[in-house]
Short mmCIF file of C-alpha atoms in Angstrom, two decimals:
data_model
loop_
_atom_site.label_atom_id
_atom_site.label_comp_id
_atom_site.label_asym_id
_atom_site.label_seq_id
_atom_site.Cartn_x
_atom_site.Cartn_y
_atom_site.Cartn_z
CA MET A 1 -130.85 31.57 -153.17
CA ALA A 2 -132.62 34.93 -153.34
CA GLU A 3 -133.10 36.86 -150.13
CA GLN A 4 -136.50 38.28 -149.34
CA GLU A 5 -136.65 42.03 -149.32
CA ILE A 6 -138.48 43.62 -146.44
CA THR A 7 -140.46 46.68 -147.38
CA PRO A 8 -140.32 49.76 -145.11
CA ILE A 9 -143.93 49.14 -144.05
CA GLU A 10 -143.11 45.57 -142.98
CA ALA A 11 -139.99 46.74 -141.18
CA ALA A 12 -141.98 49.34 -139.26
CA SER A 13 -144.56 46.74 -138.21
CA ARG A 14 -141.89 44.34 -136.92
CA GLN A 15 -140.28 44.69 -133.52
CA ARG A 16 -137.79 42.83 -131.35
CA LEU A 17 -139.50 40.51 -128.90
CA ASP A 18 -137.61 41.76 -125.83
CA LYS A 19 -138.39 45.40 -126.63
CA TRP A 20 -142.05 44.65 -127.23
CA LEU A 21 -142.42 42.79 -123.91
CA PHE A 22 -140.85 45.79 -122.17
CA PHE A 23 -143.00 48.36 -124.00
CA THR A 24 -146.21 46.44 -123.22
CA ARG A 25 -145.31 46.33 -119.50
CA LEU A 26 -145.50 42.54 -119.44
CA THR A 27 -141.99 42.62 -117.96
CA LYS A 28 -140.48 45.24 -115.67
CA SER A 29 -137.28 45.67 -117.65
CA ARG A 30 -135.80 44.71 -120.97
CA SER A 31 -133.11 42.60 -119.30
CA ILE A 32 -135.82 40.62 -117.44
CA ALA A 33 -137.55 40.11 -120.80
CA GLN A 34 -134.28 38.86 -122.32
CA LYS A 35 -133.73 36.40 -119.44
CA ALA A 36 -137.30 35.09 -119.76
CA ILE A 37 -136.86 34.59 -123.51
CA GLU A 38 -133.48 32.89 -123.16
CA GLY A 39 -134.90 30.75 -120.33
CA GLY A 40 -137.57 29.36 -122.65
CA LYS A 41 -140.51 31.02 -120.89
CA VAL A 42 -141.82 32.71 -124.04
CA LEU A 43 -143.74 31.10 -126.90
CA VAL A 44 -144.53 32.89 -130.15
CA ASN A 45 -147.31 31.24 -132.16
CA ASP A 46 -146.89 28.07 -130.02
CA HIS A 47 -143.15 27.80 -130.79
CA ARG A 48 -140.52 28.32 -128.10
CA VAL A 49 -138.30 31.30 -128.88
CA THR A 50 -134.86 31.69 -127.28
CA GLN A 51 -133.59 34.73 -129.17
CA PRO A 52 -134.46 38.17 -127.70
CA SER A 53 -133.97 39.61 -131.20
CA HIS A 54 -136.82 37.52 -132.65
CA ALA A 55 -138.93 39.81 -134.87
CA LEU A 56 -142.60 40.02 -133.94
CA LYS A 57 -145.23 41.15 -136.41
CA ALA A 58 -148.84 42.20 -135.90
CA GLY A 59 -151.08 39.21 -135.28
CA ASP A 60 -148.44 37.05 -133.55
CA VAL A 61 -149.65 35.30 -130.38
CA VAL A 62 -147.19 35.55 -127.49
CA THR A 63 -147.44 33.33 -124.40
CA LEU A 64 -145.33 34.35 -121.40
CA SER A 65 -144.91 32.14 -118.32
CA LEU A 66 -144.65 34.42 -115.32
CA ASP A 67 -144.05 33.38 -111.70
CA ARG A 68 -147.67 32.94 -110.73
CA ARG A 69 -149.57 32.77 -114.03
CA ASP A 70 -149.34 32.39 -117.78
CA VAL A 71 -150.24 35.36 -119.98
CA THR A 72 -151.35 34.99 -123.61
CA VAL A 73 -151.60 38.09 -125.80
CA ARG A 74 -151.95 38.89 -129.51
CA MET A 75 -149.72 41.67 -130.84
CA ARG A 76 -151.69 44.57 -132.35
CA SER A 77 -148.76 46.85 -133.11
CA GLY A 78 -145.20 47.65 -132.14
CA GLY A 79 -144.35 50.27 -129.56
CA SER A 80 -141.97 53.17 -129.70
CA ARG A 81 -141.52 53.72 -125.96
CA ARG A 82 -142.52 52.39 -122.55
CA GLY A 83 -145.49 54.58 -121.79
CA PRO A 84 -148.26 54.47 -119.20
CA PHE A 85 -150.35 51.32 -118.78
CA GLU A 86 -153.26 52.73 -120.80
CA GLU A 87 -150.94 53.35 -123.75
CA ALA A 88 -149.21 49.97 -123.41
CA ARG A 89 -152.58 48.19 -123.29
CA LEU A 90 -153.28 49.37 -126.86
CA LEU A 91 -150.33 47.34 -128.18
CA TYR A 92 -151.98 43.94 -127.59
CA ASP A 93 -155.22 41.97 -127.13
CA ASP A 94 -155.34 39.89 -123.95
CA LEU A 95 -156.20 36.27 -124.75
CA THR A 96 -155.45 34.89 -121.27
CA PRO A 97 -158.23 32.49 -120.28
CA VAL A 98 -160.28 33.48 -117.24
CA PRO A 99 -159.65 31.05 -114.36
CA VAL A 100 -162.56 28.68 -113.75
CA PRO A 101 -163.96 28.70 -110.19
CA GLY A 102 -162.92 25.53 -108.41
CA GLU A 103 -159.88 25.14 -110.63
CA ARG A 104 -156.73 24.14 -108.79
CA LEU A 105 -155.09 27.24 -107.35
CA THR A 106 -151.39 27.94 -106.96
CA PRO A 107 -150.08 28.21 -103.38
CA PHE A 108 -149.91 31.99 -103.78
CA GLU A 109 -153.55 32.17 -104.88
CA GLN A 110 -154.56 29.94 -101.96
CA ALA A 111 -152.80 32.24 -99.50
CA THR A 112 -154.62 35.37 -100.65
CA ARG A 113 -158.03 36.15 -99.21
CA GLU A 114 -160.93 38.42 -99.97
CA PRO A 115 -160.79 41.82 -98.24
CA GLY A 116 -162.88 41.77 -95.08
CA SER A 117 -162.72 38.02 -94.58
CA GLY A 118 -160.63 36.29 -91.94
CA ARG A 119 -158.52 38.16 -89.46
CA PRO A 120 -159.19 41.92 -89.14
CA THR A 121 -156.66 44.29 -90.66
CA LYS A 122 -154.84 46.87 -88.56
CA ARG A 123 -157.27 49.54 -89.68
CA GLU A 124 -160.27 47.35 -88.84
CA ARG A 125 -158.81 46.56 -85.37
CA ARG A 126 -158.42 50.28 -84.65
CA GLU A 127 -162.06 50.88 -85.61
CA ILE A 128 -163.19 48.03 -83.34
CA ASP A 129 -161.11 49.41 -80.45
CA ARG A 130 -162.54 52.89 -81.03
CA LEU A 131 -166.09 51.52 -80.86
CA GLN A 132 -165.40 49.49 -77.71
CA ASP A 133 -163.68 52.30 -75.76
CA GLY A 134 -166.92 53.64 -74.23
CA TRP A 135 -168.53 50.29 -73.41
CA GLY A 136 -168.50 48.78 -69.90
CA ASP A 137 -166.57 51.62 -68.24
CA GLY A 138 -169.47 53.09 -66.25
CA ASP A 139 -171.72 51.74 -63.50
CA GLU A 140 -174.04 49.09 -64.72
CA GLU A 141 -177.58 49.05 -63.34
#
């Protein structure tokens, strides 16, 4: 059985899955990426991958199940370091579907609210108190 030879160009375009997840800032650390992969929370081209050393190539679709949402991205290229978000964003295309209004929300999403709605924040309460300080203190005629 003949082994396939990998050309230097192909080798440069391939990257370990755990490293790539770390470089793209989809996970906070490489060890967290490894645990997610081993825990079966990562799909590559719709196939569950359990090896952190799985080689990704450009065009592969990676689906990662995070705590509160699922992220789907297409690999553009491999990274060489964990850089700023703007640099990491160039390594993939985001394919995550936009949530449909009225779609069932997770408990975390239900607990969050729009800024300015509901109970006033501490800052807003201070502004209200500042406005009310001068009212009703003097003689009323």
